XYZ file of C-alpha atoms in Angstrom:
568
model
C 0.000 0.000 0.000
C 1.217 3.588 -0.326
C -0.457 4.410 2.347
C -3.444 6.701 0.745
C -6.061 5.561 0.154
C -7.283 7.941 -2.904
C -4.331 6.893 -4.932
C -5.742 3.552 -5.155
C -6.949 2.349 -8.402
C -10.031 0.453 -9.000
C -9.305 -2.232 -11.014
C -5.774 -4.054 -11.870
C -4.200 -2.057 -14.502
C -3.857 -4.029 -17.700
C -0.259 -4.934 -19.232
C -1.141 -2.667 -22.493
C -0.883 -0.131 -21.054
C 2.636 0.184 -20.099
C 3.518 -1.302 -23.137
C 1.716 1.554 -25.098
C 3.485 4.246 -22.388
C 6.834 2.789 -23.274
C 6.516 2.889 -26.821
C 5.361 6.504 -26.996
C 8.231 7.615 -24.555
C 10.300 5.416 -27.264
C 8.583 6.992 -30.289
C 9.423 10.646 -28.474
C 12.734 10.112 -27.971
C 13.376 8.705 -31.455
C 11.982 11.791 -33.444
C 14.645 13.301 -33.230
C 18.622 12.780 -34.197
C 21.227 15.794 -32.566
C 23.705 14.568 -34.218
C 26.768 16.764 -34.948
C 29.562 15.263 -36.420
C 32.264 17.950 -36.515
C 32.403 18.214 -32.831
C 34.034 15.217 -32.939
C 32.188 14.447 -29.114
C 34.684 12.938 -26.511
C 32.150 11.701 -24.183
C 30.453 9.383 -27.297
C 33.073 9.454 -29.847
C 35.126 7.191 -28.093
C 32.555 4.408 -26.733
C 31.366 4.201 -30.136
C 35.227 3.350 -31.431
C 35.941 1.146 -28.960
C 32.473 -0.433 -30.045
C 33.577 -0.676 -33.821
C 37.111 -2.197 -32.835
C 35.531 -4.843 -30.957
C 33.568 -5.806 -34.181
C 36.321 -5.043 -36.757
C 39.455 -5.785 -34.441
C 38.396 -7.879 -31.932
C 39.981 -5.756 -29.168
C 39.181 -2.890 -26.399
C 41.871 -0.742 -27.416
C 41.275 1.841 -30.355
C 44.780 1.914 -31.939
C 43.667 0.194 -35.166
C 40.913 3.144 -35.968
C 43.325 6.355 -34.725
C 45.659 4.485 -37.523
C 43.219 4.415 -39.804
C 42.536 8.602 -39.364
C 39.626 8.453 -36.311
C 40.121 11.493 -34.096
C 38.465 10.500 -31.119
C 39.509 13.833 -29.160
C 41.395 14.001 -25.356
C 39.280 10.890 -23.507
C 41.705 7.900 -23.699
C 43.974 6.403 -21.770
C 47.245 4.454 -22.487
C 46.944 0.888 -21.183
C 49.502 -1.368 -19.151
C 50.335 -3.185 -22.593
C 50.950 0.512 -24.215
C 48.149 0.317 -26.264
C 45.136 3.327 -26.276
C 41.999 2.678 -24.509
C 39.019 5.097 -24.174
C 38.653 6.188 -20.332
C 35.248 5.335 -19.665
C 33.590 1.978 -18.345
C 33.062 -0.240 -21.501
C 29.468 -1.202 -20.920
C 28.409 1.070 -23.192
C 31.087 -0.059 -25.793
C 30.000 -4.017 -25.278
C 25.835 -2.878 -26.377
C 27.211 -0.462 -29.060
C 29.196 -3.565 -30.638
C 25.895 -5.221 -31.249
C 24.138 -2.144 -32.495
C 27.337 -1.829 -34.712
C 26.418 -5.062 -36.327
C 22.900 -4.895 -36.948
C 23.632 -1.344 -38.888
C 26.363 -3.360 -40.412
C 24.300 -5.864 -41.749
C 21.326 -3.495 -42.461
C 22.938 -0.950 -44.147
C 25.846 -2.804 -45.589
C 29.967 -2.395 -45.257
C 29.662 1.438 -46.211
C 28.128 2.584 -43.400
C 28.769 5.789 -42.094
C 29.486 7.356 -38.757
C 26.279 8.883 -38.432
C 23.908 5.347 -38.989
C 26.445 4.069 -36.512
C 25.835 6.727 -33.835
C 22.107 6.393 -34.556
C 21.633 2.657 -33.782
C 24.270 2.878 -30.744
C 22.391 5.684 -29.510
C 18.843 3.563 -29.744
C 20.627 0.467 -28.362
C 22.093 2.476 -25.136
C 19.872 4.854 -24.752
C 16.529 5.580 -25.804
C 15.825 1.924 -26.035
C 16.802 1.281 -22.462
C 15.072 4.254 -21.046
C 11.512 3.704 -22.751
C 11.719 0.003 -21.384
C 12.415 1.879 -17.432
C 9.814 3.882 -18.394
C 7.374 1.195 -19.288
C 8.931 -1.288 -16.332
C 8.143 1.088 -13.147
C 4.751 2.475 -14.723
C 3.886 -1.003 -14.782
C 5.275 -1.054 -10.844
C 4.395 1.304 -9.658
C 0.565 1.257 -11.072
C 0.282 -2.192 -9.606
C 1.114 -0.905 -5.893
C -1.623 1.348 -6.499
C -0.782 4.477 -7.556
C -3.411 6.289 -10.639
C -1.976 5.342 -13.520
C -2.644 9.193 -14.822
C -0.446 9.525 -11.991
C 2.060 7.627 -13.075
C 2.221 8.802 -16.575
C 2.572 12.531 -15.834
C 5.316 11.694 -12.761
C 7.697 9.426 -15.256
C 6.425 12.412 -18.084
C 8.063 14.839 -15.839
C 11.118 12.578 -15.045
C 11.534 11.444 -18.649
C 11.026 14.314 -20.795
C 11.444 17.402 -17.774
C 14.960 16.816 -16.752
C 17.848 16.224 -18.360
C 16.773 12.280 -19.074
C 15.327 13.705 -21.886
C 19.005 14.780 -23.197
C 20.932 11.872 -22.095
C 18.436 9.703 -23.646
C 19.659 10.384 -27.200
C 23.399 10.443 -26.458
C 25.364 7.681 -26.182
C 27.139 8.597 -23.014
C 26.189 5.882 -20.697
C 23.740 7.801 -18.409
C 21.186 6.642 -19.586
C 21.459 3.251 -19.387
C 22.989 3.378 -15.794
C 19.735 4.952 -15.014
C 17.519 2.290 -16.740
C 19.598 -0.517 -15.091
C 19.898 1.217 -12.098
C 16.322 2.093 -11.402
C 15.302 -1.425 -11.960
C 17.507 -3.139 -9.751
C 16.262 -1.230 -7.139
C 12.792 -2.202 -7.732
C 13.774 -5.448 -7.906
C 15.652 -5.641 -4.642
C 13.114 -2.905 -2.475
C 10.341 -5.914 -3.650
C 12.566 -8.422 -2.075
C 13.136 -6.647 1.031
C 9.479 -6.563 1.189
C 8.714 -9.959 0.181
C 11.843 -11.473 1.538
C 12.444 -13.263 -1.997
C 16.224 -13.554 -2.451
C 16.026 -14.581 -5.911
C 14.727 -11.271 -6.366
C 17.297 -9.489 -4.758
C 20.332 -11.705 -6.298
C 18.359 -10.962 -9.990
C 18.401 -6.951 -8.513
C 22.135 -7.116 -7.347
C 22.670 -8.000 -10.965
C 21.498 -5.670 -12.794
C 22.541 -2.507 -10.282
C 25.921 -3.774 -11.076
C 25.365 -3.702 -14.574
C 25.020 0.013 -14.045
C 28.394 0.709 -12.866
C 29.824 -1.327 -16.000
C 28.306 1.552 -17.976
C 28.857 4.504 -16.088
C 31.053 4.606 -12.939
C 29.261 7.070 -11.216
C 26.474 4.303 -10.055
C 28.951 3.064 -8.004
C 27.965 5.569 -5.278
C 24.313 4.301 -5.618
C 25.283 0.764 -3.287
C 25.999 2.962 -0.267
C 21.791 3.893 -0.070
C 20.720 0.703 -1.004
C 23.018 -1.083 1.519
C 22.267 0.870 4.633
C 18.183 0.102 3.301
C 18.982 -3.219 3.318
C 21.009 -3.526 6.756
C 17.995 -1.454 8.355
C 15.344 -3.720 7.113
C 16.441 -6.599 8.602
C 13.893 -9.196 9.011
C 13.690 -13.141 9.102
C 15.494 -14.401 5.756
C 16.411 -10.370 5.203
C 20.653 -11.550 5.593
C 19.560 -13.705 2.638
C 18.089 -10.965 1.219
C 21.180 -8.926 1.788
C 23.795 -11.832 0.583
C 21.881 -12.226 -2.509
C 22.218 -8.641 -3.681
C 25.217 -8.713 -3.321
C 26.405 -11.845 -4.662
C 24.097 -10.788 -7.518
C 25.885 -7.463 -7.915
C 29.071 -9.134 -7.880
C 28.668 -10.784 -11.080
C 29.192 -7.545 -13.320
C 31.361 -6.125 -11.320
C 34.065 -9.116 -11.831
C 33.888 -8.411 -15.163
C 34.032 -5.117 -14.812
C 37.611 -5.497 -12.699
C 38.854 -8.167 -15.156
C 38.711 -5.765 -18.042
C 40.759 -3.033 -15.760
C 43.233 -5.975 -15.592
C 43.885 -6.715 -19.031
C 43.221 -3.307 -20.281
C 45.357 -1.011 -17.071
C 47.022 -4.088 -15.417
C 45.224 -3.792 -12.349
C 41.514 -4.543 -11.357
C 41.083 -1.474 -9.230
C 43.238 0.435 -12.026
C 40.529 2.807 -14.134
C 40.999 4.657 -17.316
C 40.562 7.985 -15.521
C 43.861 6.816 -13.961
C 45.874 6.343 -17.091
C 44.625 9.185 -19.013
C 46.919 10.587 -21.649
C 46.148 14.088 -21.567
C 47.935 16.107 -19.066
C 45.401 18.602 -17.726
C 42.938 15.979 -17.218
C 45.410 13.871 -15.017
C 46.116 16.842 -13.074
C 42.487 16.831 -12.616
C 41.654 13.110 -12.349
C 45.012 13.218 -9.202
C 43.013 15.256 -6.882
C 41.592 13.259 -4.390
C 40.008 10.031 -5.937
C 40.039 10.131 -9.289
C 38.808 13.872 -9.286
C 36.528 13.416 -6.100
C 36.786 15.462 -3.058
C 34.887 16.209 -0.215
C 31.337 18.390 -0.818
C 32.205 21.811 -1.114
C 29.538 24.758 -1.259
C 31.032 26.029 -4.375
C 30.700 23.005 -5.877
C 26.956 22.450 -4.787
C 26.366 25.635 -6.184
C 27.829 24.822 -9.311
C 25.678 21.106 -10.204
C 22.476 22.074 -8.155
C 21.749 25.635 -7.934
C 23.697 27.422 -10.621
C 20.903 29.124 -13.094
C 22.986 27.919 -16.288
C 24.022 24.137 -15.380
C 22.493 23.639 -12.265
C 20.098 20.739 -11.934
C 17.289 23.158 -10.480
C 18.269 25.349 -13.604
C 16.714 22.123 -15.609
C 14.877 20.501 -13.284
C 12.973 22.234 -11.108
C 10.263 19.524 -10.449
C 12.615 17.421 -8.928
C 12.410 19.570 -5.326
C 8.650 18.158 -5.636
C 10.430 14.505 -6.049
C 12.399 15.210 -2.971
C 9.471 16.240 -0.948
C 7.069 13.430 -2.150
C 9.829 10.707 -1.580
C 10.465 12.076 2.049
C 6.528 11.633 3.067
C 6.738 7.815 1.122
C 10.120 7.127 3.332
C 8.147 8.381 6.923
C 4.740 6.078 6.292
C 4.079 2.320 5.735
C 3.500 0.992 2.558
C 4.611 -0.918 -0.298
C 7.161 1.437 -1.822
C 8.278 2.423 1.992
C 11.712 0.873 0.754
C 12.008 1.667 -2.582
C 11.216 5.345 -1.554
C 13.715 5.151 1.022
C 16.630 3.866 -1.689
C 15.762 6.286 -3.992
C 16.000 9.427 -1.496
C 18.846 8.091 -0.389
C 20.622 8.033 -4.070
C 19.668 11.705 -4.603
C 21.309 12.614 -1.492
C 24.272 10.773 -2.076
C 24.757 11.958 -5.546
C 24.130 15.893 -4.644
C 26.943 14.996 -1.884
C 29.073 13.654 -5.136
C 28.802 16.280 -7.124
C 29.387 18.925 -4.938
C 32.624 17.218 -3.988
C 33.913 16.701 -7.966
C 36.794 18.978 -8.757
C 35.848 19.413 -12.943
C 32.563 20.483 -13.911
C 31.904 17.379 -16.305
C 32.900 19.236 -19.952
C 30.190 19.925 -22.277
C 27.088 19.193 -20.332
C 23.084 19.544 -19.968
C 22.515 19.961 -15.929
C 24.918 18.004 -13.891
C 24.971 14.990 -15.622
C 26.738 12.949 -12.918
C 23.205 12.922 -11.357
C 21.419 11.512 -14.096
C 21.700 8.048 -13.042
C 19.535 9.249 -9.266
C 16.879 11.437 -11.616
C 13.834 8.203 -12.429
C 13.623 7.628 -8.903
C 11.930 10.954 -7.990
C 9.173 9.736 -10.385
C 8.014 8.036 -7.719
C 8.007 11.000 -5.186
C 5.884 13.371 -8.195
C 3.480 10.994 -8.078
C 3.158 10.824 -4.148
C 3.006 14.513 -4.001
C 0.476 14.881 -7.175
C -1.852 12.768 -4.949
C -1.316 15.341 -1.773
C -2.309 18.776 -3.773
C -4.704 17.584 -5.677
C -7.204 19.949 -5.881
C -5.203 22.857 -3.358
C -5.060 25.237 -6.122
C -2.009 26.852 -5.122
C 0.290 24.006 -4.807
C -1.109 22.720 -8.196
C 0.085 25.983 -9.703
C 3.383 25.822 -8.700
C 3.870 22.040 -9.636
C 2.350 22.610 -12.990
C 5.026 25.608 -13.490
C 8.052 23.490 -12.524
C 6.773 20.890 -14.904
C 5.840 23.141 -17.886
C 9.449 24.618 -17.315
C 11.256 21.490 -17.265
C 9.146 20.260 -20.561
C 10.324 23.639 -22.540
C 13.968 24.022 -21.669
C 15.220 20.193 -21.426
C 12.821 19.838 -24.807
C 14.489 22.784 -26.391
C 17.706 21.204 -25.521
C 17.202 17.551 -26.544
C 15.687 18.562 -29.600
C 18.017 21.543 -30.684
C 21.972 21.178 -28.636
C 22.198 18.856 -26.363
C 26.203 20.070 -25.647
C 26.714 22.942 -23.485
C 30.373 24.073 -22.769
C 30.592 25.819 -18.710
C 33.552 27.702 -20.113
C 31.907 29.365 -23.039
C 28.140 29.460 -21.887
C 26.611 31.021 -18.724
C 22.988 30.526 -19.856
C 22.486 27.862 -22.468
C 18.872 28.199 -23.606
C 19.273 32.102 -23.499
C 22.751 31.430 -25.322
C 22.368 28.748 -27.538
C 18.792 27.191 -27.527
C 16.551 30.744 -27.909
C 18.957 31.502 -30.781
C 19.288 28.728 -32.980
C 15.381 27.824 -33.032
C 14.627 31.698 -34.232
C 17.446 31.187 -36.695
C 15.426 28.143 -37.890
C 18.068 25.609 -36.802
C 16.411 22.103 -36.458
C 18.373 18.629 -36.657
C 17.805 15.376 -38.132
C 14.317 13.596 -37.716
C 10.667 15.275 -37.955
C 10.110 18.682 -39.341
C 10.521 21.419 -37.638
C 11.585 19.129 -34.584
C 12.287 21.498 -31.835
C 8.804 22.795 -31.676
C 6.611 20.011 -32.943
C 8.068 17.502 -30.615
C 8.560 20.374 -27.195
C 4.958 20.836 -28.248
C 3.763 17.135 -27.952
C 5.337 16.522 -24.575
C 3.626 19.516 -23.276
C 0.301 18.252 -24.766
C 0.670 15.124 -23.608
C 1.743 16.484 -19.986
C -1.510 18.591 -19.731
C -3.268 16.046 -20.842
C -2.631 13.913 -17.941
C -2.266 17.479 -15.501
C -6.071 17.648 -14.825
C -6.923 14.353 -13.923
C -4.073 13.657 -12.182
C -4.716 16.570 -9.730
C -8.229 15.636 -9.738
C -10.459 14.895 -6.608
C -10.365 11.315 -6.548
C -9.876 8.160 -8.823
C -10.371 9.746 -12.431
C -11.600 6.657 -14.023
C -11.113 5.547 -17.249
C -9.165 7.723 -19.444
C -10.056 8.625 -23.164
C -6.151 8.597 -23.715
C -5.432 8.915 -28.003
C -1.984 9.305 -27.185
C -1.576 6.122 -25.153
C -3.444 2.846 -26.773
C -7.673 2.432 -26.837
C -9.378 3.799 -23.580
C -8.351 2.221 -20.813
C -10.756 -0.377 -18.778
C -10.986 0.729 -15.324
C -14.573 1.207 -13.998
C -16.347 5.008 -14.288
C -15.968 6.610 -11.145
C -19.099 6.769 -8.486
C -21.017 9.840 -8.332
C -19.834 10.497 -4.923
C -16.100 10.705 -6.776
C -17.114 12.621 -9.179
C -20.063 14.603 -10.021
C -21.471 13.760 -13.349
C -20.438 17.298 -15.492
C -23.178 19.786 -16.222
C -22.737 23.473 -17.956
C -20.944 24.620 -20.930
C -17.813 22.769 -20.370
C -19.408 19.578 -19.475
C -17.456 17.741 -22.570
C -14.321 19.041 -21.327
C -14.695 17.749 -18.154
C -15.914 14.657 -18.788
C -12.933 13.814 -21.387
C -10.743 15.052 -18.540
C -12.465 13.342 -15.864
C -12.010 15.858 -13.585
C -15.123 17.149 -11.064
C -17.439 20.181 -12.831
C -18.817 22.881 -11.709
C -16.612 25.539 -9.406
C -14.040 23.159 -8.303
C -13.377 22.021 -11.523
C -13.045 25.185 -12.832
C -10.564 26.293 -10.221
C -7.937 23.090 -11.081
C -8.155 24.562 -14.692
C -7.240 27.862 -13.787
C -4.643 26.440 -11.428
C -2.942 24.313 -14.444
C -3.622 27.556 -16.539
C -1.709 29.586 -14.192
C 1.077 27.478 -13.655
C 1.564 26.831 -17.302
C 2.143 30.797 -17.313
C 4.247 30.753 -14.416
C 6.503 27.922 -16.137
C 6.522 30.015 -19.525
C 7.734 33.041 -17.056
C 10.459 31.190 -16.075
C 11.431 30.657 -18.986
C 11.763 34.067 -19.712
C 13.186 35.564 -16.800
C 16.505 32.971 -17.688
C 17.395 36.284 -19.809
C 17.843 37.992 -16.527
C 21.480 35.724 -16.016
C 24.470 38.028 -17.884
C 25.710 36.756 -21.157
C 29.465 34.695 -20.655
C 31.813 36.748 -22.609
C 32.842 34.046 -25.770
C 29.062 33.407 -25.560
C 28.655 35.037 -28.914
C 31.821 33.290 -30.353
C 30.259 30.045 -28.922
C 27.137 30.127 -30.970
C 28.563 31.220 -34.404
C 30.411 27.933 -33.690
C 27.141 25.762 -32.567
C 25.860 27.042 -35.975
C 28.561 26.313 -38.320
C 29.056 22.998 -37.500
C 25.154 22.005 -37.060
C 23.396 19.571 -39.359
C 21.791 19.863 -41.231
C 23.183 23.178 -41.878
C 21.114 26.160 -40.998
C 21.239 27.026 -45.178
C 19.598 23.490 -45.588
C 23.179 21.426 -46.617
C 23.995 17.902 -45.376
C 27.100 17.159 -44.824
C 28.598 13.673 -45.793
C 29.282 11.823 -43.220
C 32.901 9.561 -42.501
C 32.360 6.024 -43.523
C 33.348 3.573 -40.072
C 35.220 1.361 -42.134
């Protein structure tokens, strides 16, 4: 139980439908392709080599492309056998190889670098987060949360933070946040259940996370502590299991460090070959220090890269997985692991000495961002209908849907040392200069616009009085089949906007009318936010930045294509 009793459903919620949610959060984050392939990127470039030499070379290291004219920038690392190797995890690299050979065999030995990036990117990316997506809406709709709940919380979280970026770039965020979020649902329901084959199944996959990005490493410390406190009968199996399970990857994890740095505890951020970076990468470990307030300020409340600068709903997350963590229920646990993630990782990041080169938000805090899902939903259930507080949460999400849109869909790459405010900067900029990339027409707005249709589509009766009922959903497969609420949850709708209400299922007459003016007024409030981002003063190569942005976009801004390198 959640432990209220109007976010109970009515019905069991039927499979379809979080098959249908994850294939439009799939079909979203498909429309469009940033790609970009003059700016050579050093967080993807490289994963994507190292995912074409183990296909064409059969090897980790990248020597055989650099000889064969691949510049794949400053992020590698000379290995203990004096070969080049790039300095991330190679989790990433491992899933790319297989995209690399479907395009291969799709699209035939001239494939180009730009097809490749393209099916890596669906393959470690938007792939894995649609399937999260459709996983804990399935979860989390079962424990009895609404379902319109659930769609507009993992709406938020998916497409209102910087998720939406990092789920078309092949950085490994992503994924660590897919693999992440689901071994944590799969080890809170064995602390609750006592089922250790749950928990060994959820030790496995966590530990998948850190083979893709190192960063989820932090991410144990929550989850251990939740399990140590929840100690009950067959609980120390519980505990073993998870982390016998987690084990698993994280051998193979340390056996590539061997070969590849000659130690298992030896990473490439150790080895790198570029000089400022080690000097970096030496301070403390490997670049982490203890939380500083300048650093803080920097990755959570700086109005350029801040998360709050992107995310602003996720203070609501906070606060609605706080109440979850205090009160019995179902999710108690998982509520608890997930606040405790977010924690850890603002600690993190406010201890890092670098600021994480070109960057939406702070993206070493992607991996803790689907978790506070869970904590929208608890808190959509608390305002609903308290006009005020439904004002403010519809600003923070309409805010979150325009500027992370605006920055998936137009430049996801923002440099800290050229840009002080990127959608002011960059984003504002390039979509009145008509700039759009690869994918639908006119991408930027038509897709920003869908997500914020679809959002306020699910706004209303997700703040509603009580259980909306069934939902007349076009955007998410044929209505759904939970029973019509009782007239004592909702008042049958009379007046002029009866047919409004009733395809909202929210309660007519003056109530109803004062959750539409609340939505109304937050949606203002979020487009005001927007605007006042012009207050922040202009970085100084700001200008010199965007004439940049521009000429290497694609398609050009004139209309050209550029040809792209073929891999092989």
């Amino acid at each position: 139980m959640t432990g209220e009793a109007p976010m109970r459903t009515s019905a069991r919620p039927r499979l379809a439908e979080s098959v249908s949610f994850a294939a439009v959060v799939l079909g979203v984050l498909l429309a469009c392709f940033p790609y970009f392939e003059a700016t050579r990127n050093a967080n993807e470039l490289p994963r994507i080599a190292q995912a074409v030499a183990l296909v064409e070379d059969g090897t980790f290291a990248v020597d055989g492309l650099l000889a064969r004219g691949w510049d794949l920038g400053p992020d590698l690392s000379r290995g203990a056998d004096g070969r080049l190797y790039p300095n991330k995890p190679p989790g990433v690299s491992v899933v790319g190889a297989l995209a690399y050979m479907v395009a291969k065999a799709v699209v035939g030995p001239e494939v180009t670098l730009r097809q490749v990036t393209w099916a890596v990117r669906f393959a470690t990316a938007a792939l894995p987060l649609a399937l999260a997506a459709g996983f804990l809406h399935r979860r989390w709709t079962l424990a009895g949360i609404l379902p319109a709940r659930v769609r507009l919380a993992l709406w938020v979280a998916c497409f209102g933070s910087p998720l939406f970026v990092y789920g078309r770039l092949a950085y490994g965020h992503a994924l660590a946040a897919a693999l992440l979020v689901g071994g944590i649902a799969l080890c809170a329901e064995a602390i609750g259940r006592g089922r250790p084959a749950r928990a060994l199944g959820g030790g496995f996959v966590a530990g998948l996370a850190v083979a893709c990005d190192y960063g989820a490493v932090f991410a144990g410390v929550p989850l251990g502590l939740v399990l140590v406190a929840s100690l009950r009968p067959r609980a120390y199996f519980v505990a073993a299991s998870t982390l016998l399970g987690a084990l698993v990857p994280l051998a193979a994890l340390a056996a590539y460090h061997h070969v590849a740095f000659g130690s298992a505890f030896s990473t490439g951020y150790q080895a790198v070959v570029t000089p400022a970076f080690a000097a970096k990468h030496a301070v403390g470990v490997v670049g982490l220090s203890v939380p500083r307030w300048a650093g803080f300020w920097r990755h959570v409340l700086d109005p350029g890269f801040g998360l709050l600068a992107w995310f602003p709903a996720a203070v609501v997350g906070v606060v609605g997985l706080v109440r979850m963590a205090l009160r019995p229920g179902d999710l108690r646990e998982e509520a608890r692991i997930h606040l405790g993630v977010f924690v850890v990782y603002v600690l993190v990041v406010s201890g890092l000495v670098f600021d994480g080169g070109w960057r939406v938000g702070p993206r070493y805090m992607v991996v803790a961002l689907p978790g506070l899902a869970l904590g929208i939903a608890d808190v959509l259930a608390w305002i609903r209908a308290r006009v005020v507080p439904v004002a403010f949460v519809t600003g923070a999400f309409v805010y979150g849907w325009i500027v992370c849109g605006l920055a998936a869909n137009l430049w996801p790459h923002f440099d800290p040392q050229a840009v002080r405010q990127p959608v002011v900067e960059v984003l504002l900029p390039l979509l009145r200069d008509g700039a759009a990339p690869y994918g639908v027409p006119a991408g930027p707005v038509v897709v920003t616009g869908a997500v914020l249709l679809v959002g306020w589509f699910d706004l209303l009766p997700a703040v509603a009085w009580s259980d909306p009922g069934p939902l007349p959903s076009r955007f998410f497969g044929r209505r759904l089949g939970r029973p019509a609420p009782s007239r004592s949850e909702a008042p049958v709708p009379r007046g002029a906007w009866s047919h409004v209400a009733a395809a909202l299922a929210i309660p007519a007459g003056a109530p109803g009318r004062r959750i539409l003016a609340a939505v109304a007024a937050g949606s203002l409030l979020g487009v005001a936010g927007v605007g006042a981002l012009h207050l922040v003063p202009r970085h100084p190569r700001s200008a010199a930045n965007l004439a940049y942005v521009e000429r290497v976009y694609e398609p050009g801004i004139d209309g050209r294509v550029p040809a792209s390198r073929r891999v092989r």
